[in-house]
Short mmCIF file of C-alpha atoms in Angstrom, two decimals:
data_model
loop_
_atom_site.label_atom_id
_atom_site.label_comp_id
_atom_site.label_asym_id
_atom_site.label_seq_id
_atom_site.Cartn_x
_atom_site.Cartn_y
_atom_site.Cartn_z
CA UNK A 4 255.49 139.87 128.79
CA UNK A 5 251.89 140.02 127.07
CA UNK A 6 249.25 138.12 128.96
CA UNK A 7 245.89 136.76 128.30
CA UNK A 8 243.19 138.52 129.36
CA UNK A 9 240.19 135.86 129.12
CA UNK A 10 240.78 133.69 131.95
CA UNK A 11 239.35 130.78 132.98
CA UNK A 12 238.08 129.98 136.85
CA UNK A 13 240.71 127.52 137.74
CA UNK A 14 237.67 125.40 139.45
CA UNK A 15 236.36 124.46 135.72
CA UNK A 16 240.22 122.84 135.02
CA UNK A 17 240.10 119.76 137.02
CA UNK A 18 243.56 119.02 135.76
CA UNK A 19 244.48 122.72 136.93
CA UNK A 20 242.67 121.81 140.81
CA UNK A 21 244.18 119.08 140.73
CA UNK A 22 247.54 120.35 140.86
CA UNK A 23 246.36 122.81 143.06
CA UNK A 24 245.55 120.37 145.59
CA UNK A 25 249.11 118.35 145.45
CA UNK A 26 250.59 121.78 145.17
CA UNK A 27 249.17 122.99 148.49
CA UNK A 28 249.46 119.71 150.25
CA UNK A 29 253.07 119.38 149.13
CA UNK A 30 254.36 122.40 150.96
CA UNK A 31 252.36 121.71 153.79
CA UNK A 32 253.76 118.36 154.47
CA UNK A 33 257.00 120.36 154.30
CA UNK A 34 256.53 123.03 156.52
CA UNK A 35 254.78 120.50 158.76
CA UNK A 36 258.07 118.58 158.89
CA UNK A 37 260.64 121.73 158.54
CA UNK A 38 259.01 123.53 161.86
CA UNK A 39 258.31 120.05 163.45
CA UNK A 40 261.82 119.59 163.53
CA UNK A 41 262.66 123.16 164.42
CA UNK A 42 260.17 123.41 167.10
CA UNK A 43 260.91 120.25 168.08
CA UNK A 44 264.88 121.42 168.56
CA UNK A 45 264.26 124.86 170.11
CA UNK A 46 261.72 122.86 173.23
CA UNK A 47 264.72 120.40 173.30
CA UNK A 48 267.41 123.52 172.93
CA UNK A 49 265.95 125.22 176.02
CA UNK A 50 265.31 122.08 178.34
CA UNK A 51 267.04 119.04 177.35
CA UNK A 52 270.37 119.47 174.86
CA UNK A 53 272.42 122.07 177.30
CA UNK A 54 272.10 119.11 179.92
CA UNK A 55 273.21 116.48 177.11
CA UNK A 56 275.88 117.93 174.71
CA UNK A 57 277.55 120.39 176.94
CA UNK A 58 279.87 120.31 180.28
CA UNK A 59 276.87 119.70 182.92
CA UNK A 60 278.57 121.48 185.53
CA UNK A 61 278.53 124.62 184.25
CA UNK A 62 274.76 125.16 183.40
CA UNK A 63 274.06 128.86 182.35
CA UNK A 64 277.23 128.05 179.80
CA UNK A 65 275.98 124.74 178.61
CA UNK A 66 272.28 126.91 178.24
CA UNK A 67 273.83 129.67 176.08
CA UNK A 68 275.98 127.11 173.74
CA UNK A 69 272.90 124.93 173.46
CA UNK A 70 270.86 127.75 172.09
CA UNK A 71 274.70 128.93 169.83
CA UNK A 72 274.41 125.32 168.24
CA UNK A 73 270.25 126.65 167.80
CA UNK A 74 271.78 129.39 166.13
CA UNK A 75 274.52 127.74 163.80
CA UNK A 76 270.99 126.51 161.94
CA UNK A 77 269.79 129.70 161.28
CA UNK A 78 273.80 130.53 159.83
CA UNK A 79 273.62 127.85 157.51
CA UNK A 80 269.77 129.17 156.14
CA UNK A 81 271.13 131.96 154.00
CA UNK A 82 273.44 129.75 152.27
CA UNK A 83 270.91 126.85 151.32
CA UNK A 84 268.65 129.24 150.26
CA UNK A 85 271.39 131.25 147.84
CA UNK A 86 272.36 127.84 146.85
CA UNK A 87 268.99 126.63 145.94
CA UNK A 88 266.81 129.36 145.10
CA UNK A 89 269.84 129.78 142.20
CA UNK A 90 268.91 126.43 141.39
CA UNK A 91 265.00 127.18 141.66
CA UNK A 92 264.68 129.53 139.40
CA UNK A 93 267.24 128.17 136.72
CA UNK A 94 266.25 124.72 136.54
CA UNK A 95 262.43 124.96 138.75
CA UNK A 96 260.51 124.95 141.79
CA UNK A 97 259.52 121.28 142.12
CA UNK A 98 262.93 119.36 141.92
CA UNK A 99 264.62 121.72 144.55
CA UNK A 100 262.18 121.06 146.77
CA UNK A 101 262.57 117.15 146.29
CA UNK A 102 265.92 117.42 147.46
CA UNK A 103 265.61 120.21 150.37
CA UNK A 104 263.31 117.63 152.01
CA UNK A 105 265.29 114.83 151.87
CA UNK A 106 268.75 117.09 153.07
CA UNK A 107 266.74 118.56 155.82
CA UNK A 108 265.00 115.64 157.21
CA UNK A 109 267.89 113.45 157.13
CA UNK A 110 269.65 115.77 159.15
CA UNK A 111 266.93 115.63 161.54
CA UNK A 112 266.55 112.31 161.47
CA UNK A 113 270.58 112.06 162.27
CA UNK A 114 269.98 114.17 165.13
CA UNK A 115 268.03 111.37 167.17
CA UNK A 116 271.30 108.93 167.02
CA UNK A 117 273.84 110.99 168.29
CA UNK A 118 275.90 109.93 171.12
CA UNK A 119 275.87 112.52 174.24
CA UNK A 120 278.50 114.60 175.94
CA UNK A 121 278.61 111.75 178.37
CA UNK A 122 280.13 109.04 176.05
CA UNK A 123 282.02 111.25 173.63
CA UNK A 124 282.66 114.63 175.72
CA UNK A 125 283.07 117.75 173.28
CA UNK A 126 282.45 115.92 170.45
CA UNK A 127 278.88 115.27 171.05
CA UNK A 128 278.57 119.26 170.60
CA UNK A 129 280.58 119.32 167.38
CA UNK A 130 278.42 116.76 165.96
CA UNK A 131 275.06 118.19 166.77
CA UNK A 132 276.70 121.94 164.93
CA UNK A 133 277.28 119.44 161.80
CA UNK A 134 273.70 118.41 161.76
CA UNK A 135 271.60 121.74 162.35
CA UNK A 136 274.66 123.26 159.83
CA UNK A 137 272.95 120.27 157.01
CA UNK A 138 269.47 121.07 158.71
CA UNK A 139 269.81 124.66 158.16
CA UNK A 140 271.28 124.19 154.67
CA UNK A 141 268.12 122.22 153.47
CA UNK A 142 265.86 124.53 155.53
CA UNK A 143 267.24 127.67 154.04
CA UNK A 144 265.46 127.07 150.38
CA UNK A 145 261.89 124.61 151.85
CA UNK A 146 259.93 127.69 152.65
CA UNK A 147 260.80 129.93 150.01
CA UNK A 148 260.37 127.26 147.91
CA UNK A 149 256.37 126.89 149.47
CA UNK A 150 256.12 130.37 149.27
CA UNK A 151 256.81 130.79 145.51
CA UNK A 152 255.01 127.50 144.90
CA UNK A 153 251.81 128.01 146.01
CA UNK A 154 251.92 131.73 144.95
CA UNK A 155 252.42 130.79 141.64
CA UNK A 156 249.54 128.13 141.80
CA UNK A 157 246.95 130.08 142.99
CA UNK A 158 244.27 131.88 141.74
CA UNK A 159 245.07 135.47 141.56
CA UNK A 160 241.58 136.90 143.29
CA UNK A 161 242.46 134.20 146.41
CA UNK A 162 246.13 134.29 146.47
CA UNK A 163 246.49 135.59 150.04
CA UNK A 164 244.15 132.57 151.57
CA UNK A 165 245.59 129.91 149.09
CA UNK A 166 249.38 130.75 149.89
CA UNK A 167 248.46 130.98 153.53
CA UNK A 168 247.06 127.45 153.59
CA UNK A 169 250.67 125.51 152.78
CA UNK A 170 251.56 127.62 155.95
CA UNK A 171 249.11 125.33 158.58
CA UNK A 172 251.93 122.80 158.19
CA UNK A 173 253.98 125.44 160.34
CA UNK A 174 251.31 125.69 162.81
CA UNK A 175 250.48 121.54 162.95
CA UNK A 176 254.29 121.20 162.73
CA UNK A 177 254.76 123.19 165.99
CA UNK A 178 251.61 121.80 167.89
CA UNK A 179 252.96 118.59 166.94
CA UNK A 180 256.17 118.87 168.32
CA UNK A 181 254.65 121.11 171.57
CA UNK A 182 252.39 117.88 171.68
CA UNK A 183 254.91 115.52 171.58
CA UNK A 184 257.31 117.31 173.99
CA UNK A 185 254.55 117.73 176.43
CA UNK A 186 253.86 113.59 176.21
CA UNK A 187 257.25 112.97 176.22
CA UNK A 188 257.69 115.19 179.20
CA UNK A 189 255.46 112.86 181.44
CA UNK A 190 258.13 109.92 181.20
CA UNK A 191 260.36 109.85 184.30
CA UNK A 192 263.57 112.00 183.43
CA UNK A 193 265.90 109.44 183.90
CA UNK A 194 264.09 107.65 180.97
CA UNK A 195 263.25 111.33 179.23
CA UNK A 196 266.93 112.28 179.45
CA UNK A 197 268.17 108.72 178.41
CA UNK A 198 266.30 108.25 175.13
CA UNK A 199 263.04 109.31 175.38
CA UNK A 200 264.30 112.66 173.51
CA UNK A 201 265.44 110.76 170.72
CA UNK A 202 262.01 109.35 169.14
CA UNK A 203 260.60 112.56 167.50
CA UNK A 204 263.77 113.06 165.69
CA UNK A 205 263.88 109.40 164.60
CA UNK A 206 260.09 109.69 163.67
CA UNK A 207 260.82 112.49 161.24
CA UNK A 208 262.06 109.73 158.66
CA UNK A 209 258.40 108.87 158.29
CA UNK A 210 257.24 112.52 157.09
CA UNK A 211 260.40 112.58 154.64
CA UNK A 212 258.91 109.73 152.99
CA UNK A 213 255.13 110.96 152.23
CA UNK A 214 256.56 114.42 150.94
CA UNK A 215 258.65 112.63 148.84
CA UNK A 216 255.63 110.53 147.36
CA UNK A 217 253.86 114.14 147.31
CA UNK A 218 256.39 115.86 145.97
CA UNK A 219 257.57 113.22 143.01
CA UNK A 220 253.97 113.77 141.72
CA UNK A 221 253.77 117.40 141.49
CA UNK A 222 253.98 119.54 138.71
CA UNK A 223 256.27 122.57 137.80
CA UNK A 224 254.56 126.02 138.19
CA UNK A 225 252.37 127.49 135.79
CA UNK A 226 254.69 130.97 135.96
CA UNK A 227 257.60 128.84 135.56
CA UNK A 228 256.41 126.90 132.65
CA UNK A 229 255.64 130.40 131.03
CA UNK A 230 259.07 131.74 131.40
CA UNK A 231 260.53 128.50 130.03
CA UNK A 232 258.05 128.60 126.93
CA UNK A 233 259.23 131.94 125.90
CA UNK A 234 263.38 131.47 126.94
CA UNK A 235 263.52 133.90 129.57
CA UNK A 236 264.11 131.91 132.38
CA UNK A 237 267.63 133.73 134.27
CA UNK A 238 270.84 131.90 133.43
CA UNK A 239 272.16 134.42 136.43
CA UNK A 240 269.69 135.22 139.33
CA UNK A 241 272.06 135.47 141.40
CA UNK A 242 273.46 138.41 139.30
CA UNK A 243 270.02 139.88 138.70
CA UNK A 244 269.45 140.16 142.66
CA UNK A 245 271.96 141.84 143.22
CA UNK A 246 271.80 144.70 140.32
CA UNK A 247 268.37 145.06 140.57
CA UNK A 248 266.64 142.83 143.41
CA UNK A 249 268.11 144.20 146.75
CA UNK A 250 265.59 146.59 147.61
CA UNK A 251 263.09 144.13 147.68
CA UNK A 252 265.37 141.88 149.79
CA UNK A 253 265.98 144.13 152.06
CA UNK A 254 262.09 145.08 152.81
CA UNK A 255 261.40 141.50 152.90
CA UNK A 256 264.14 141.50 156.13
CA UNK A 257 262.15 144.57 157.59
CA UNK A 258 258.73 142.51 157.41
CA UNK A 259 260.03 139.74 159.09
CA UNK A 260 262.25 141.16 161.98
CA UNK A 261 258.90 140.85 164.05
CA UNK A 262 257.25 137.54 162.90
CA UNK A 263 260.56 135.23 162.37
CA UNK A 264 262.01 137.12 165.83
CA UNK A 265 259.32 136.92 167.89
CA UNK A 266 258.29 133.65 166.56
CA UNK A 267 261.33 131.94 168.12
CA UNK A 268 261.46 134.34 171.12
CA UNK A 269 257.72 133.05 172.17
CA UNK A 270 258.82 129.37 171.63
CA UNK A 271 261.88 129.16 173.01
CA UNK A 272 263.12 132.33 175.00
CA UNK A 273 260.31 132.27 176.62
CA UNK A 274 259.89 128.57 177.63
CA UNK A 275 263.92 129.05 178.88
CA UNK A 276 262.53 132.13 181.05
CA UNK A 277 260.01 130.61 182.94
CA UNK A 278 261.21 127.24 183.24
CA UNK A 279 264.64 128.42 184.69
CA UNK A 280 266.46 129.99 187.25
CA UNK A 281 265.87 133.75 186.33
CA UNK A 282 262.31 133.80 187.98
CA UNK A 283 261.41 133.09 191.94
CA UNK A 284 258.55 130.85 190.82
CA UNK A 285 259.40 128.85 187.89
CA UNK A 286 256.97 127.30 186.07
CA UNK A 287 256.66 123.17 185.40
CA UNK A 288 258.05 123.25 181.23
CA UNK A 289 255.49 120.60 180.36
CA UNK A 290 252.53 123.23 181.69
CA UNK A 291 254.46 126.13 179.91
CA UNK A 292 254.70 124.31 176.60
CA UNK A 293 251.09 124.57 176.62
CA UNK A 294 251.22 127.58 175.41
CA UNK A 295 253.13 126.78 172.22
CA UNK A 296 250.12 124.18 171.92
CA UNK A 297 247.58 127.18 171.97
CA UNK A 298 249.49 129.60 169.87
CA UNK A 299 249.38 126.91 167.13
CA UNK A 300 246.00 125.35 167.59
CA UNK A 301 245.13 129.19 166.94
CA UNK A 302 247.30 129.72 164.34
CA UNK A 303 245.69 126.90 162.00
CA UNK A 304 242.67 129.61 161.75
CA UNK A 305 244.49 132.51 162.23
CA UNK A 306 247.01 132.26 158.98
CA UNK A 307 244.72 131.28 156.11
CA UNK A 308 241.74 133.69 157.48
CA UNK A 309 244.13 136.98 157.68
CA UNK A 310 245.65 136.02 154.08
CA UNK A 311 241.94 136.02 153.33
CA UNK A 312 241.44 139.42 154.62
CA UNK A 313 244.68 140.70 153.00
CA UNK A 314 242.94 139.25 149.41
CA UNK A 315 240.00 142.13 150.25
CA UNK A 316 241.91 144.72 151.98
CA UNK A 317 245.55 144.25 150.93
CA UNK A 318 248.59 142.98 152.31
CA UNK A 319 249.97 146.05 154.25
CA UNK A 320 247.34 146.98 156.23
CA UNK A 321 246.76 143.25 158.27
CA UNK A 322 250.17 142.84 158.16
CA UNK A 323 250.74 146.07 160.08
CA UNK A 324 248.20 145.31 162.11
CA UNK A 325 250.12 142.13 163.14
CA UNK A 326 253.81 144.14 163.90
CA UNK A 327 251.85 146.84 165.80
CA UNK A 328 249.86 144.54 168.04
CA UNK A 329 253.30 142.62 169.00
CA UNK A 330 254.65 145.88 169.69
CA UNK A 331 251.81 147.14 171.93
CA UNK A 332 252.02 143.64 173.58
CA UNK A 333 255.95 143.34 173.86
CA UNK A 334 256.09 144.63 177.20
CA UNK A 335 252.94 143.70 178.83
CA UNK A 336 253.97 139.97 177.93
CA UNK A 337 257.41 139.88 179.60
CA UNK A 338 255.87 141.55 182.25
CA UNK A 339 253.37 139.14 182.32
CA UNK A 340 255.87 136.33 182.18
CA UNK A 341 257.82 137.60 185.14
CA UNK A 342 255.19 137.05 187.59
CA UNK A 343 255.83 132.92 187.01
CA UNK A 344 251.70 132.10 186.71
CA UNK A 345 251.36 129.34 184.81
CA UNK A 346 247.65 130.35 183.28
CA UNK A 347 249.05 133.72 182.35
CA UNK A 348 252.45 131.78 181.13
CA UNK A 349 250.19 129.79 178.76
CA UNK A 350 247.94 132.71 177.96
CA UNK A 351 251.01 135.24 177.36
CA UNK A 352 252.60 132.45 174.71
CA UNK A 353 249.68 131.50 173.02
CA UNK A 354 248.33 134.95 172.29
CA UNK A 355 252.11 136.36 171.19
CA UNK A 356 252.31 133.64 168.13
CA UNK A 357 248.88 132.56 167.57
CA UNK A 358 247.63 136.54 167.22
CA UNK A 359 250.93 138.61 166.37
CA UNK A 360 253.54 136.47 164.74
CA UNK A 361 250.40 134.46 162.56
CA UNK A 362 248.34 138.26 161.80
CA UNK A 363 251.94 138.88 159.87
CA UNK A 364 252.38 135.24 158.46
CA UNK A 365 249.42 134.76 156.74
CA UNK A 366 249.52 138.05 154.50
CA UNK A 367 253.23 137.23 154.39
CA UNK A 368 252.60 133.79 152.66
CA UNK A 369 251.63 135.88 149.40
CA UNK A 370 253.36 139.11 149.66
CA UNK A 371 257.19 137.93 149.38
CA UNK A 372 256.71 136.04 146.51
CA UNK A 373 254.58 139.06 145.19
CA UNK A 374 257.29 141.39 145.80
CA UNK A 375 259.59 139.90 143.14
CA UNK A 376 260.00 139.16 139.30
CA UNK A 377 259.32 136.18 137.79
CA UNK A 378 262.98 135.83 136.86
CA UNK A 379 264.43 136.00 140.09
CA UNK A 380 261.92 135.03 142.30
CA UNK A 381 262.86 132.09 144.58
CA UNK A 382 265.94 133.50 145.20
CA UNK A 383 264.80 136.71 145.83
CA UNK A 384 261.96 135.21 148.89
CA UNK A 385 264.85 132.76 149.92
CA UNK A 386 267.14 135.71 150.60
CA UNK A 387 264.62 137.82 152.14
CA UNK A 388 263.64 135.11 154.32
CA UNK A 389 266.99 133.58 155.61
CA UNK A 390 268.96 136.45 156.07
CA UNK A 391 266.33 137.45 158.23
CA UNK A 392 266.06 134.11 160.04
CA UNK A 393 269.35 134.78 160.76
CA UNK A 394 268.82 138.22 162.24
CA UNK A 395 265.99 137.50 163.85
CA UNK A 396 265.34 134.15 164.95
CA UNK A 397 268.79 132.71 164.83
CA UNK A 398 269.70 135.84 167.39
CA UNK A 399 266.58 135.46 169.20
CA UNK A 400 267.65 131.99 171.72
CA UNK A 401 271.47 133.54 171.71
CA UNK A 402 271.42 137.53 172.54
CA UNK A 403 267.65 136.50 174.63
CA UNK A 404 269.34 134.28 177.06
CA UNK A 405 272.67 136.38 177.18
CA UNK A 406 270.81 139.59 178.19
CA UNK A 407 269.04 137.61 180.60
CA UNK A 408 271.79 136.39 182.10
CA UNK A 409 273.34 139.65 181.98
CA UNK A 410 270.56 141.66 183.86
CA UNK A 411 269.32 138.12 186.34
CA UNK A 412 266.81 137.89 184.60
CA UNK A 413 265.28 141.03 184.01
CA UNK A 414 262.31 140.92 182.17
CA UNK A 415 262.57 144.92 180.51
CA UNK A 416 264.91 143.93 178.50
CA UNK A 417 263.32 141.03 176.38
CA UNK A 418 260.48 143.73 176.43
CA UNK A 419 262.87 146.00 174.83
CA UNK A 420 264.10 143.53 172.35
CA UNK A 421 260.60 142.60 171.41
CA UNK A 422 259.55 145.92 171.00
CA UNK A 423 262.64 146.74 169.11
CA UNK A 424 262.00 143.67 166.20
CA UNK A 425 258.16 144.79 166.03
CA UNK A 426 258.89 148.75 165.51
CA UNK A 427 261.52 147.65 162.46
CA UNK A 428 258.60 145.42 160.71
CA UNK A 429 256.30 148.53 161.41
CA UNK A 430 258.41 150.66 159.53
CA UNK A 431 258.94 148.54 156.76
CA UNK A 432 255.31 148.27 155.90
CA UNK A 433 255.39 151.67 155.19
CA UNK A 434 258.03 151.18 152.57
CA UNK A 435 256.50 148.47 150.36
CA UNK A 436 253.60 148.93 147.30
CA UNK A 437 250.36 147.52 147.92
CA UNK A 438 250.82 144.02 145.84
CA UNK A 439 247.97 142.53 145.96
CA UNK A 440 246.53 140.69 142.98
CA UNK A 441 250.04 141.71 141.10
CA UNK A 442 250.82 139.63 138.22
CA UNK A 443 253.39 137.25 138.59
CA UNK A 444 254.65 136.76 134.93
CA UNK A 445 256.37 140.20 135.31
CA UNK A 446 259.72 140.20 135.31
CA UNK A 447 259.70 143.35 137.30
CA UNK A 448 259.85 144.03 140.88
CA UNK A 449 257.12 145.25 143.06
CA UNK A 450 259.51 148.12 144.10
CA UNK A 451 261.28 149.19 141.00
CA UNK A 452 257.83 149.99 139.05
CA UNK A 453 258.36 152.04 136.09
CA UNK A 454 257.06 156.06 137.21
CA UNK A 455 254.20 155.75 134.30
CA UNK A 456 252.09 152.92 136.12
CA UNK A 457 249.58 153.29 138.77
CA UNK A 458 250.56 151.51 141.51
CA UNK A 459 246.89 149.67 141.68
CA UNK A 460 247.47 146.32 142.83
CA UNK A 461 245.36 145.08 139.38
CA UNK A 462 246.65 143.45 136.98
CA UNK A 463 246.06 141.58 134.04
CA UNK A 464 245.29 138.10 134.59
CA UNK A 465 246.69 134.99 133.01
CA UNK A 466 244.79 131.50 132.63
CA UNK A 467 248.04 129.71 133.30
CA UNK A 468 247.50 130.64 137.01
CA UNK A 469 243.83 129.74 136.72
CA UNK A 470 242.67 133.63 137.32
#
């Protein structure tokens, strides 16, 4: 595809920084309200729904289905995200991500009204799968869909620190849920227990309505806009993927083993650890959610500033930096962890996701969407991203807590696992181009470059993107 090489700076388009701005604030009301409700759901996962929805008088059982039905989200992720990114990049970014919002916070929303194992026995389990199953379904296409939006928004010499910026709605999502969990766990627990848990979920019908204002008002993609103004937007992307999109997909699972794994092991593992019985001094799980509070509060300057340094030194290098820290940490941590201190507790969680997980994240934010061509490309980050979700953090509350309660508790093990998810991320940022500043209008992926082009990283640069 030919492109125009006598750009204009995107800050002397007001209509173009305009969009910019509803484009970025868009997906970060979305991935404020997507990890609100899944941060939300893994503190109440570990703590609070294997004492409601399951058979109380078995407690390590009703602890490992609690954090099954945690999982059953992550199952349904692949699917919305085949289902959708189809959509996305047939018909565009901007109406799939209308609907996503609505699918996933209604499911959410449903989550704060249903009845407990108490008054409907079984049942109250069954119906809590059907609404992380809807959950998951929406949630499997919202980030990709932020991902490939604000890639394709922003201006190619900042794209790292622009995509990164949707992604502080993940951090103030989380804080806001450790925040709320840690308020909420001040009530007495008869009250706490009773319906105390249900308010966050209910309040999630209020962020559904201001994306939806956000999102009504936003529009389609420069890239996309291209494609469709020369008819070569995919009728089959699902097709395309698969003959010639894979190894990108399955790169995109490598480099986020470690970030989407340890993510939900440091939130939720973690929390289950400490608070529980596998420890001789358990800590208080309002003092060790404290920690999630750090990790984000850090996060919200960790994310945009190292997909700032990935726009000057490329994506590979801080994102390696991110898996090899996690690995060098994995064992130290749950170490760490063992001992049952809350200060070190706090310290331990804060560090693992505010410095590892968010040192991968922020070059992240850029580089999937980088990796793929313009004709497949939401599909292509939504597959990359939810298969992995599945392998990593969907596994992460199930096989954690069963080889805890395998060993009693032994702490090597979720060192080993840790370790295990940061070494595969490590690899895999040995096997990826250098994609910085990368054109998006190619049709082309990053990894199936033609042998006669220099694998540079510079491109051409388009004034539809504002470069």
């Amino acid at each position: 595809m030919s492109t125009v090489t006598n750009p204009t700076s995107f800050q002397d388009d007001p209509e173009y920084a305009a969009n910019l701005r509803r484009a970025t604030l868009a997906s970060s009301v979305g991935s404020a309200l997507e990890y609100f409700d899944f941060a939300l759901y893994g503190l109440m996962t570990a703590l609070v729904f294997n004492r409601l929805f399951f058979n109380p008088d078995d407690p390590a059982i009703g602890l490992i289905g609690a954090f099954a039905v945690y999982g059953v989200g992550f199952v349904a992720r692949p699917f919305g995200g085949f289902f959708f990114g189809t959509i996305g990049d047939r018909l565009g970014r901007k109406w799939v991500l209308v609907v996503t919002i609505l699918l996933m916070g209604g499911a959410s929303t449903a989550i704060g009204l249903l009845p407990t194992y108490d008054v409907v026995g079984a049942w109250a389990a069954v119906l809590l799968v059907v609404m992380r199953l809807l959950q998951g379904f929406g949630a499997g296409a919202e980030q990709a869909g932020a991902t490939v939006l604000m890639a394709e928004y922003a201006p190619v010499r900042r794209r790292g620190f622009f995509s990164a910026l949707p992604f502080i709605g993940i951090q103030a999502g989380t804080l806001l849920a450790a925040v709320v969990f840690s308020a909420l766990s001040l009530m007495p627990e008869d009250a706490f227990l009773a319906w105390g848990w249900r308010l966050p979920f209910l309040s999630s019908f209020l962020l559904i309505l201001i994306a939806l204002f956000i999102r009504l008002r936003l529009r389609e993609t420069p890239t996309f806009i291209e494609l469709e103004k020369h008819e070569q937007v995919a009728s089959h992307p699902f097709r395309e993927i698969f003959s010639s999109g894979m190894p990108g997909v399955i790169a995109g699972i490598g480099l986020r083993m470690a970030e989407n794994g340890g993510s939900y092991i440091f939130q939720n593992v973690s929390l289950a650890f400490v608070a529980g019985t596998f420890i001789a001094n358990p800590v208080d799980r309002g003092i060790a959610t404290w920690g999630v509070t750090l990790g984000s509060l850090i996060g919200i300057f960790s994310v945009p500033l190292t997909g700032a340094i990935s726009d000057r030194v490329g994506r590979r290098p801080v994102y390696r930096f991110g898996a090899v820290f996690m690995l060098l940490f994995a064992f130290p941590a749950w170490w760490m962890l063992s001992l049952g201190n809350p200060v070190l507790t706090i310290a331990v969680i804060a560090i693992g996701l505010g410095v590892a997980v968010n040192s991968m994240l922020g070059p992240q934010c850029a580089l999937l969407p980088e990796m793929f061509g313009n004709r497949h490309r939401y599909l292509g980050v939504a597959m990359a991203r939810e298969i992995s979700a599945v392998l990593a953090g969907g596994l992460a509350g199930v096989l954690g807590t069963w080889l805890l309660t395998l060993t009693d508790g032994n702490w090597v093990v979720m060192g080993l696992y840790l370790a295990t998810l940061a070494a595969i991320t490590t690899a895999s940022t040995f096997l990826i181009p250098e994609t910085r500043s990368r054109d998006l209008l190619r049709t082309e992926d990053a990894l199936r470059l033609s042998t006669n082009e220099k694998d540079t990283g510079l491109v051409s640069v388009v004034v539809a993107d504002g470069r």
